[in-house]
Amino acid sequence: MSISIQRMSDAIGARLTGIDLRSGIDDAVMKEVHQAWLENFVIVIPGQDLSGDDQIAFTEWFGPRQEVRTVKVVDEGPQNFMYVANKKFDGMESVLPEGEMQFHTDQCYYETPSRATILFAIEIPAEGGNTKFANAYRAYESLDDAMKSRLQGLKALNVYDYDANSTIKRYESSPDAPRYAHPVVIRHPETGREVLYINRLMSDHIVGMDRAESDALLEELFQVLEDPAHCYEHVWTPGDLVMWDNLCTLHARTWFDPSQSRVLRRTTVAGKAPDAAIASAA
Ligand code: OGA
Ligand code: MN
């Protein structure tokens, strides 16, 4: 197989062609895929016809799968899949069925967020339901030195109330919602680079900071993260396999017509707790 890699935008994302994941997992091919993923943060492998088992084999090449912990979305079956879908599919409960979703990273409200998330597109609406990806390395790099030093040592409390605020943060989160404080700037475990690790849907406040000051600081940083210059918007085609680096990217979803089916099969690779970066602001 000869893989060709085409960048999707200046900031983030690459499309990998010349790969057929049905023909089994080939180590040499997967090493190229891994490298392309580390360099481009989001990879799209189009034109696949993947069974659940194929998707699991692909996922597990990167490491053990992350346990699905949100009680409501657990599939009790042996495969532990999740479907991001607006209808029942394959007899399984689905999650995140409807509409627009704000920028976030997966499971940043746990000590150990997932390392990677993988979605395989099965049914896609005619319009909308695109997934936007933001490059959080670039967001950090674009801050000025005064801001970089201001962020040193800060932590943000990330909270996710799946019942009240699953896609847009509208309400006070329940005190029972899972939460974890991670450094605002983390060091990526594989690349060693600094990443701005907060997001609009889940980062509630900066630990120990006055609420008004925290809201203003977070809003300023969210604007940088969500700057279209740091983003790529993926328009899905059935058969697309997309994998994102869940530590250095954020993702969001655009609105779509709820009467049209949207079904993606989701798997995740387990991660470790991210370390704080000692920001070199000088
Ligand atoms: C996810 C997610 C966005 C989408 O699966 O974690 O946020 O476009 N999905 O469905
Ligand atoms: Mn997500």
mmCIF file of C-alpha atoms and ligand atoms in Angstrom:
data_model
loop_
_atom_site.group_PDB
_atom_site.id
_atom_site.type_symbol
_atom_site.label_atom_id
_atom_site.label_comp_id
_atom_site.label_asym_id
_atom_site.label_seq_id
_atom_site.Cartn_x
_atom_site.Cartn_y
_atom_site.Cartn_z
ATOM 1 C CA MET A 1 0.000 0.000 0.000
ATOM 2 C CA SER A 2 1.267 3.425 -0.786
ATOM 3 C CA ILE A 3 -0.231 6.097 1.424
ATOM 4 C CA SER A 4 -0.664 9.629 0.289
ATOM 5 C CA ILE A 5 -1.139 12.440 2.771
ATOM 6 C CA GLN A 6 -2.947 15.633 1.880
ATOM 7 C CA ARG A 7 -3.235 18.450 4.407
ATOM 8 C CA MET A 8 -6.773 19.716 4.944
ATOM 9 C CA SER A 9 -5.968 23.233 6.143
ATOM 10 C CA ASP A 10 -3.029 25.324 7.158
ATOM 11 C CA ALA A 11 -3.709 24.691 10.849
ATOM 12 C CA ILE A 12 -4.882 21.140 11.305
ATOM 13 C CA GLY A 13 -6.005 17.928 9.632
ATOM 14 C CA ALA A 14 -4.779 15.571 6.922
ATOM 15 C CA ARG A 15 -6.516 13.182 4.584
ATOM 16 C CA LEU A 16 -4.826 9.807 4.131
ATOM 17 C CA THR A 17 -5.597 7.831 1.013
ATOM 18 C CA GLY A 18 -4.302 4.526 -0.283
ATOM 19 C CA ILE A 19 -5.307 2.680 2.889
ATOM 20 C CA ASP A 20 -7.758 -0.202 3.163
ATOM 21 C CA LEU A 21 -8.327 -1.030 6.804
ATOM 22 C CA ARG A 22 -10.428 -4.075 6.005
ATOM 23 C CA SER A 23 -7.410 -5.969 4.838
ATOM 24 C CA GLY A 24 -6.122 -6.259 8.387
ATOM 25 C CA ILE A 25 -3.811 -4.173 10.490
ATOM 26 C CA ASP A 26 -0.412 -3.791 8.881
ATOM 27 C CA ASP A 27 2.226 -2.486 11.268
ATOM 28 C CA ALA A 28 4.161 -0.537 8.649
ATOM 29 C CA VAL A 29 0.975 1.200 7.474
ATOM 30 C CA MET A 30 -0.094 1.938 11.041
ATOM 31 C CA LYS A 31 3.278 3.522 11.837
ATOM 32 C CA GLU A 32 2.734 5.929 8.965
ATOM 33 C CA VAL A 33 -0.804 6.597 10.155
ATOM 34 C CA HIS A 34 0.503 7.265 13.684
ATOM 35 C CA GLN A 35 3.124 9.694 12.429
ATOM 36 C CA ALA A 36 0.604 11.527 10.234
ATOM 37 C CA TRP A 37 -1.734 11.777 13.221
ATOM 38 C CA LEU A 38 0.953 13.232 15.525
ATOM 39 C CA GLU A 39 1.935 15.767 12.878
ATOM 40 C CA ASN A 40 -1.558 16.756 11.738
ATOM 41 C CA PHE A 41 -3.559 16.170 14.976
ATOM 42 C CA VAL A 42 -6.645 14.983 13.074
ATOM 43 C CA ILE A 43 -6.602 12.402 10.309
ATOM 44 C CA VAL A 44 -9.346 11.457 7.898
ATOM 45 C CA ILE A 45 -9.173 8.049 6.215
ATOM 46 C CA PRO A 46 -11.989 8.079 3.653
ATOM 47 C CA GLY A 47 -13.667 5.282 1.762
ATOM 48 C CA GLN A 48 -13.573 2.608 4.463
ATOM 49 C CA ASP A 49 -16.116 -0.155 4.970
ATOM 50 C CA LEU A 50 -15.326 -1.033 8.543
ATOM 51 C CA SER A 51 -17.016 -3.581 10.735
ATOM 52 C CA GLY A 52 -17.069 -2.980 14.469
ATOM 53 C CA ASP A 53 -14.263 -5.529 14.865
ATOM 54 C CA ASP A 54 -12.147 -3.723 12.257
ATOM 55 C CA GLN A 55 -12.640 -0.475 14.138
ATOM 56 C CA ILE A 56 -11.638 -2.104 17.401
ATOM 57 C CA ALA A 57 -8.491 -3.560 15.842
ATOM 58 C CA PHE A 58 -7.571 -0.121 14.464
ATOM 59 C CA THR A 59 -8.261 1.528 17.827
ATOM 60 C CA GLU A 60 -6.312 -1.003 19.875
ATOM 61 C CA TRP A 61 -3.211 -0.626 17.713
ATOM 62 C CA PHE A 62 -2.785 2.709 19.545
ATOM 63 C CA GLY A 63 -3.347 1.249 23.014
ATOM 64 C CA PRO A 64 -6.098 -0.144 25.222
ATOM 65 C CA ARG A 65 -9.553 1.281 24.665
ATOM 66 C CA GLN A 66 -10.924 3.766 27.177
ATOM 67 C CA GLU A 67 -13.634 2.413 29.391
ATOM 68 C CA VAL A 68 -16.993 4.048 28.624
ATOM 69 C CA ARG A 69 -17.759 5.622 31.949
ATOM 70 C CA THR A 70 -20.841 7.763 31.482
ATOM 71 C CA VAL A 71 -23.378 5.346 32.969
ATOM 72 C CA LYS A 72 -26.187 6.287 30.619
ATOM 73 C CA VAL A 73 -24.182 5.526 27.509
ATOM 74 C CA VAL A 74 -22.602 2.236 28.462
ATOM 75 C CA ASP A 75 -23.198 -0.555 26.013
ATOM 76 C CA GLU A 76 -23.334 -3.666 28.158
ATOM 77 C CA GLY A 77 -22.252 -5.846 25.260
ATOM 78 C CA PRO A 78 -18.758 -7.173 24.842
ATOM 79 C CA GLN A 79 -17.690 -4.570 22.300
ATOM 80 C CA ASN A 80 -18.208 -1.485 24.396
ATOM 81 C CA PHE A 81 -19.100 0.736 21.454
ATOM 82 C CA MET A 82 -20.811 4.013 21.552
ATOM 83 C CA TYR A 83 -22.859 5.389 18.700
ATOM 84 C CA VAL A 84 -23.069 9.135 18.266
ATOM 85 C CA ALA A 85 -26.462 8.922 16.629
ATOM 86 C CA ASN A 86 -29.947 10.371 16.511
ATOM 87 C CA LYS A 87 -31.655 6.995 16.336
ATOM 88 C CA LYS A 88 -31.257 3.547 17.818
ATOM 89 C CA PHE A 89 -28.647 1.693 15.823
ATOM 90 C CA ASP A 90 -27.557 -1.908 16.016
ATOM 91 C CA GLY A 91 -29.824 -2.227 19.057
ATOM 92 C CA MET A 92 -27.640 0.148 21.045
ATOM 93 C CA GLU A 93 -28.403 3.326 22.891
ATOM 94 C CA SER A 94 -26.933 6.360 21.249
ATOM 95 C CA VAL A 95 -25.386 9.545 22.610
ATOM 96 C CA LEU A 96 -25.240 13.202 21.613
ATOM 97 C CA PRO A 97 -28.195 12.817 19.251
ATOM 98 C CA GLU A 98 -28.984 16.366 18.322
ATOM 99 C CA GLY A 99 -27.716 19.569 16.972
ATOM 100 C CA GLU A 100 -24.925 21.964 17.499
ATOM 101 C CA MET A 101 -22.252 21.132 20.065
ATOM 102 C CA GLN A 102 -19.775 23.574 21.571
ATOM 103 C CA PHE A 103 -16.016 23.111 21.428
ATOM 104 C CA HIS A 104 -14.682 20.600 23.942
ATOM 105 C CA THR A 105 -12.200 17.775 24.499
ATOM 106 C CA ASP A 106 -13.391 14.312 25.439
ATOM 107 C CA GLN A 107 -13.339 13.354 29.124
ATOM 108 C CA CYS A 108 -11.272 16.310 30.317
ATOM 109 C CA TYR A 109 -13.550 16.179 33.371
ATOM 110 C CA TYR A 110 -11.775 12.983 34.454
ATOM 111 C CA GLU A 111 -8.227 12.637 35.722
ATOM 112 C CA THR A 112 -7.398 10.511 32.668
ATOM 113 C CA PRO A 113 -8.988 11.940 29.510
ATOM 114 C CA SER A 114 -9.074 9.753 26.433
ATOM 115 C CA ARG A 115 -5.923 9.927 24.351
ATOM 116 C CA ALA A 116 -7.677 9.629 21.005
ATOM 117 C CA THR A 117 -11.220 9.492 19.744
ATOM 118 C CA ILE A 118 -12.195 7.667 16.576
ATOM 119 C CA LEU A 119 -15.460 8.139 14.694
ATOM 120 C CA PHE A 120 -16.584 6.066 11.747
ATOM 121 C CA ALA A 121 -19.336 7.646 9.639
ATOM 122 C CA ILE A 122 -22.257 5.331 8.830
ATOM 123 C CA GLU A 123 -25.150 7.697 8.013
ATOM 124 C CA ILE A 124 -24.706 11.411 7.422
ATOM 125 C CA PRO A 125 -27.314 14.142 6.861
ATOM 126 C CA ALA A 126 -27.401 15.942 3.513
ATOM 127 C CA GLU A 127 -26.329 19.156 5.186
ATOM 128 C CA GLY A 128 -24.683 20.176 8.463
ATOM 129 C CA GLY A 129 -23.559 18.033 11.367
ATOM 130 C CA ASN A 130 -19.989 18.914 10.399
ATOM 131 C CA THR A 131 -17.274 18.476 13.003
ATOM 132 C CA LYS A 132 -14.931 21.407 13.550
ATOM 133 C CA PHE A 133 -11.441 20.779 14.888
ATOM 134 C CA ALA A 134 -9.193 23.371 16.496
ATOM 135 C CA ASN A 135 -5.417 23.225 16.915
ATOM 136 C CA ALA A 136 -4.706 23.926 20.591
ATOM 137 C CA TYR A 137 -0.909 24.011 20.137
ATOM 138 C CA ARG A 138 -1.332 26.880 17.771
ATOM 139 C CA ALA A 139 -3.752 28.642 20.085
ATOM 140 C CA TYR A 140 -1.133 28.532 22.839
ATOM 141 C CA GLU A 141 1.657 29.676 20.538
ATOM 142 C CA SER A 142 -0.391 32.645 19.397
ATOM 143 C CA LEU A 143 -0.645 34.066 22.951
ATOM 144 C CA ASP A 144 1.694 36.871 23.895
ATOM 145 C CA ASP A 145 4.364 36.407 26.545
ATOM 146 C CA ALA A 146 2.385 38.288 29.203
ATOM 147 C CA MET A 147 -0.547 35.916 28.754
ATOM 148 C CA LYS A 148 1.703 32.855 28.703
ATOM 149 C CA SER A 149 3.204 33.851 32.048
ATOM 150 C CA ARG A 150 -0.215 34.675 33.481
ATOM 151 C CA LEU A 151 -1.334 31.111 32.706
ATOM 152 C CA GLN A 152 1.627 29.438 34.409
ATOM 153 C CA GLY A 153 0.529 27.276 37.306
ATOM 154 C CA LEU A 154 -3.206 27.843 36.716
ATOM 155 C CA LYS A 155 -5.705 25.020 36.705
ATOM 156 C CA ALA A 156 -9.218 24.949 35.291
ATOM 157 C CA LEU A 157 -12.037 22.921 36.773
ATOM 158 C CA ASN A 158 -13.635 20.923 33.967
ATOM 159 C CA VAL A 159 -17.183 19.728 34.604
ATOM 160 C CA TYR A 160 -19.503 17.758 32.367
ATOM 161 C CA ASP A 161 -23.183 17.450 33.164
ATOM 162 C CA TYR A 162 -24.373 15.113 30.440
ATOM 163 C CA ASP A 163 -28.026 15.526 31.471
ATOM 164 C CA ALA A 164 -28.193 19.316 31.655
ATOM 165 C CA ASN A 165 -25.427 20.512 29.348
ATOM 166 C CA SER A 166 -24.538 17.710 26.939
ATOM 167 C CA THR A 167 -23.971 19.890 23.880
ATOM 168 C CA ILE A 168 -24.344 23.547 24.891
ATOM 169 C CA LYS A 169 -23.599 24.886 28.358
ATOM 170 C CA ARG A 170 -26.875 26.549 29.332
ATOM 171 C CA TYR A 171 -27.551 25.654 32.954
ATOM 172 C CA GLU A 172 -25.792 25.326 36.283
ATOM 173 C CA SER A 173 -24.209 21.890 36.344
ATOM 174 C CA SER A 174 -25.361 19.401 38.942
ATOM 175 C CA PRO A 175 -23.018 19.030 41.938
ATOM 176 C CA ASP A 176 -22.923 15.329 41.048
ATOM 177 C CA ALA A 177 -21.556 15.930 37.544
ATOM 178 C CA PRO A 178 -18.042 14.501 37.060
ATOM 179 C CA ARG A 179 -15.284 17.094 37.361
ATOM 180 C CA TYR A 180 -11.510 17.360 37.430
ATOM 181 C CA ALA A 181 -9.064 20.271 37.591
ATOM 182 C CA HIS A 182 -6.334 20.055 34.926
ATOM 183 C CA PRO A 183 -3.562 22.570 34.214
ATOM 184 C CA VAL A 184 -4.644 25.298 31.784
ATOM 185 C CA VAL A 185 -1.429 24.641 29.857
ATOM 186 C CA ILE A 186 -0.374 21.018 29.557
ATOM 187 C CA ARG A 187 2.654 19.396 27.961
ATOM 188 C CA HIS A 188 1.772 16.917 25.253
ATOM 189 C CA PRO A 189 3.105 13.502 26.326
ATOM 190 C CA GLU A 190 4.380 12.460 22.884
ATOM 191 C CA THR A 191 5.452 15.695 21.239
ATOM 192 C CA GLY A 192 6.566 17.597 24.368
ATOM 193 C CA ARG A 193 4.824 20.719 23.069
ATOM 194 C CA GLU A 194 2.666 23.059 25.148
ATOM 195 C CA VAL A 195 -1.086 23.002 24.664
ATOM 196 C CA LEU A 196 -3.885 25.298 25.808
ATOM 197 C CA TYR A 197 -6.102 22.746 27.540
ATOM 198 C CA ILE A 198 -9.451 24.394 28.290
ATOM 199 C CA ASN A 199 -12.739 24.504 26.397
ATOM 200 C CA ARG A 200 -16.076 26.310 26.296
ATOM 201 C CA LEU A 201 -18.390 23.377 27.001
ATOM 202 C CA MET A 202 -16.595 21.917 30.005
ATOM 203 C CA SER A 203 -14.104 24.354 31.579
ATOM 204 C CA ASP A 204 -16.148 25.986 34.309
ATOM 205 C CA HIS A 205 -13.675 28.246 36.083
ATOM 206 C CA ILE A 206 -10.042 28.814 36.932
ATOM 207 C CA VAL A 207 -9.339 27.302 40.324
ATOM 208 C CA GLY A 208 -8.947 29.927 43.051
ATOM 209 C CA MET A 209 -9.805 32.877 40.797
ATOM 210 C CA ASP A 210 -12.644 35.309 41.325
ATOM 211 C CA ARG A 211 -15.611 34.310 39.094
ATOM 212 C CA ALA A 212 -15.747 37.516 37.038
ATOM 213 C CA GLU A 213 -12.005 37.501 36.409
ATOM 214 C CA SER A 214 -12.112 33.798 35.555
ATOM 215 C CA ASP A 215 -15.038 34.247 33.140
ATOM 216 C CA ALA A 216 -13.235 37.084 31.365
ATOM 217 C CA LEU A 217 -9.958 35.182 31.095
ATOM 218 C CA LEU A 218 -11.634 31.993 29.858
ATOM 219 C CA GLU A 219 -13.704 33.884 27.293
ATOM 220 C CA GLU A 220 -10.587 35.567 25.943
ATOM 221 C CA LEU A 221 -8.860 32.179 25.612
ATOM 222 C CA PHE A 222 -11.918 30.469 24.080
ATOM 223 C CA GLN A 223 -11.947 33.122 21.365
ATOM 224 C CA VAL A 224 -8.329 32.312 20.551
ATOM 225 C CA LEU A 225 -8.960 28.560 20.525
ATOM 226 C CA GLU A 226 -12.018 28.914 18.299
ATOM 227 C CA ASP A 227 -10.438 31.333 15.851
ATOM 228 C CA PRO A 228 -11.271 29.883 12.399
ATOM 229 C CA ALA A 229 -7.606 30.392 11.484
ATOM 230 C CA HIS A 230 -6.796 27.562 13.952
ATOM 231 C CA CYS A 231 -9.571 25.249 12.710
ATOM 232 C CA TYR A 232 -10.604 22.733 10.072
ATOM 233 C CA GLU A 233 -14.279 21.876 9.520
ATOM 234 C CA HIS A 234 -14.897 18.301 8.434
ATOM 235 C CA VAL A 235 -17.871 17.635 6.166
ATOM 236 C CA TRP A 236 -18.601 13.931 6.610
ATOM 237 C CA THR A 237 -19.087 11.287 3.949
ATOM 238 C CA PRO A 238 -20.190 7.778 4.949
ATOM 239 C CA GLY A 239 -17.091 5.584 5.100
ATOM 240 C CA ASP A 240 -14.898 8.312 6.653
ATOM 241 C CA LEU A 241 -12.811 7.190 9.587
ATOM 242 C CA VAL A 242 -11.609 10.175 11.583
ATOM 243 C CA MET A 243 -9.221 10.085 14.522
ATOM 244 C CA TRP A 244 -8.267 13.098 16.590
ATOM 245 C CA ASP A 245 -5.579 13.702 19.155
ATOM 246 C CA ASN A 246 -7.726 14.483 22.168
ATOM 247 C CA LEU A 247 -4.941 16.328 24.015
ATOM 248 C CA CYS A 248 -3.967 18.952 21.436
ATOM 249 C CA THR A 249 -7.249 19.506 19.595
ATOM 250 C CA LEU A 250 -10.757 20.643 20.442
ATOM 251 C CA HIS A 251 -13.856 19.671 18.494
ATOM 252 C CA ALA A 252 -17.358 21.039 18.004
ATOM 253 C CA ARG A 253 -20.342 20.152 15.836
ATOM 254 C CA THR A 254 -22.532 22.278 13.612
ATOM 255 C CA TRP A 255 -26.333 22.111 13.525
ATOM 256 C CA PHE A 256 -28.163 19.577 11.353
ATOM 257 C CA ASP A 257 -31.771 18.748 10.559
ATOM 258 C CA PRO A 258 -32.938 16.326 13.290
ATOM 259 C CA SER A 259 -35.265 14.555 10.863
ATOM 260 C CA GLN A 260 -32.245 13.267 8.930
ATOM 261 C CA SER A 261 -30.204 10.335 10.230
ATOM 262 C CA ARG A 262 -26.722 10.877 11.558
ATOM 263 C CA VAL A 263 -24.894 7.788 12.865
ATOM 264 C CA LEU A 264 -21.201 7.511 13.744
ATOM 265 C CA ARG A 265 -19.547 4.615 15.548
ATOM 266 C CA ARG A 266 -17.216 5.828 18.274
ATOM 267 C CA THR A 267 -14.226 4.250 19.994
ATOM 268 C CA THR A 268 -11.591 5.826 22.211
ATOM 269 C CA VAL A 269 -8.023 5.054 23.228
ATOM 270 C CA ALA A 270 -7.261 5.323 26.948
ATOM 271 C CA GLY A 271 -4.968 8.119 28.099
ATOM 272 C CA LYS A 272 -2.985 9.193 31.150
ATOM 273 C CA ALA A 273 -3.365 12.311 33.276
ATOM 274 C CA PRO A 274 -1.751 15.195 31.361
ATOM 275 C CA ASP A 275 1.192 16.980 32.978
ATOM 276 C CA ALA A 276 1.393 20.704 33.487
ATOM 277 C CA ALA A 277 3.743 22.542 31.189
ATOM 278 C CA ILE A 278 6.163 24.972 32.747
ATOM 279 C CA ALA A 279 5.494 27.626 30.181
ATOM 280 C CA SER A 280 8.578 29.228 28.745
ATOM 281 C CA ALA A 281 7.149 32.714 28.621
ATOM 282 C CA ALA A 282 10.445 34.518 28.595
HETATM 283 C C1 OGA B 1 -17.657 12.975 20.183
HETATM 284 C C2 OGA B 1 -18.170 14.227 19.614
HETATM 285 C C3 OGA B 1 -18.995 15.290 17.638
HETATM 286 C C4 OGA B 1 -19.799 14.969 16.419
HETATM 287 O O1 OGA B 1 -17.950 11.901 19.638
HETATM 288 O O2 OGA B 1 -16.929 13.059 21.177
HETATM 289 O O3 OGA B 1 -18.030 15.253 20.204
HETATM 290 O O4 OGA B 1 -19.554 15.609 15.393
HETATM 291 N N1 OGA B 1 -18.756 14.154 18.410
HETATM 292 O O5 OGA B 1 -20.696 14.134 16.502
HETATM 293 MN MN MN B 2 -16.598 14.964 21.907
#
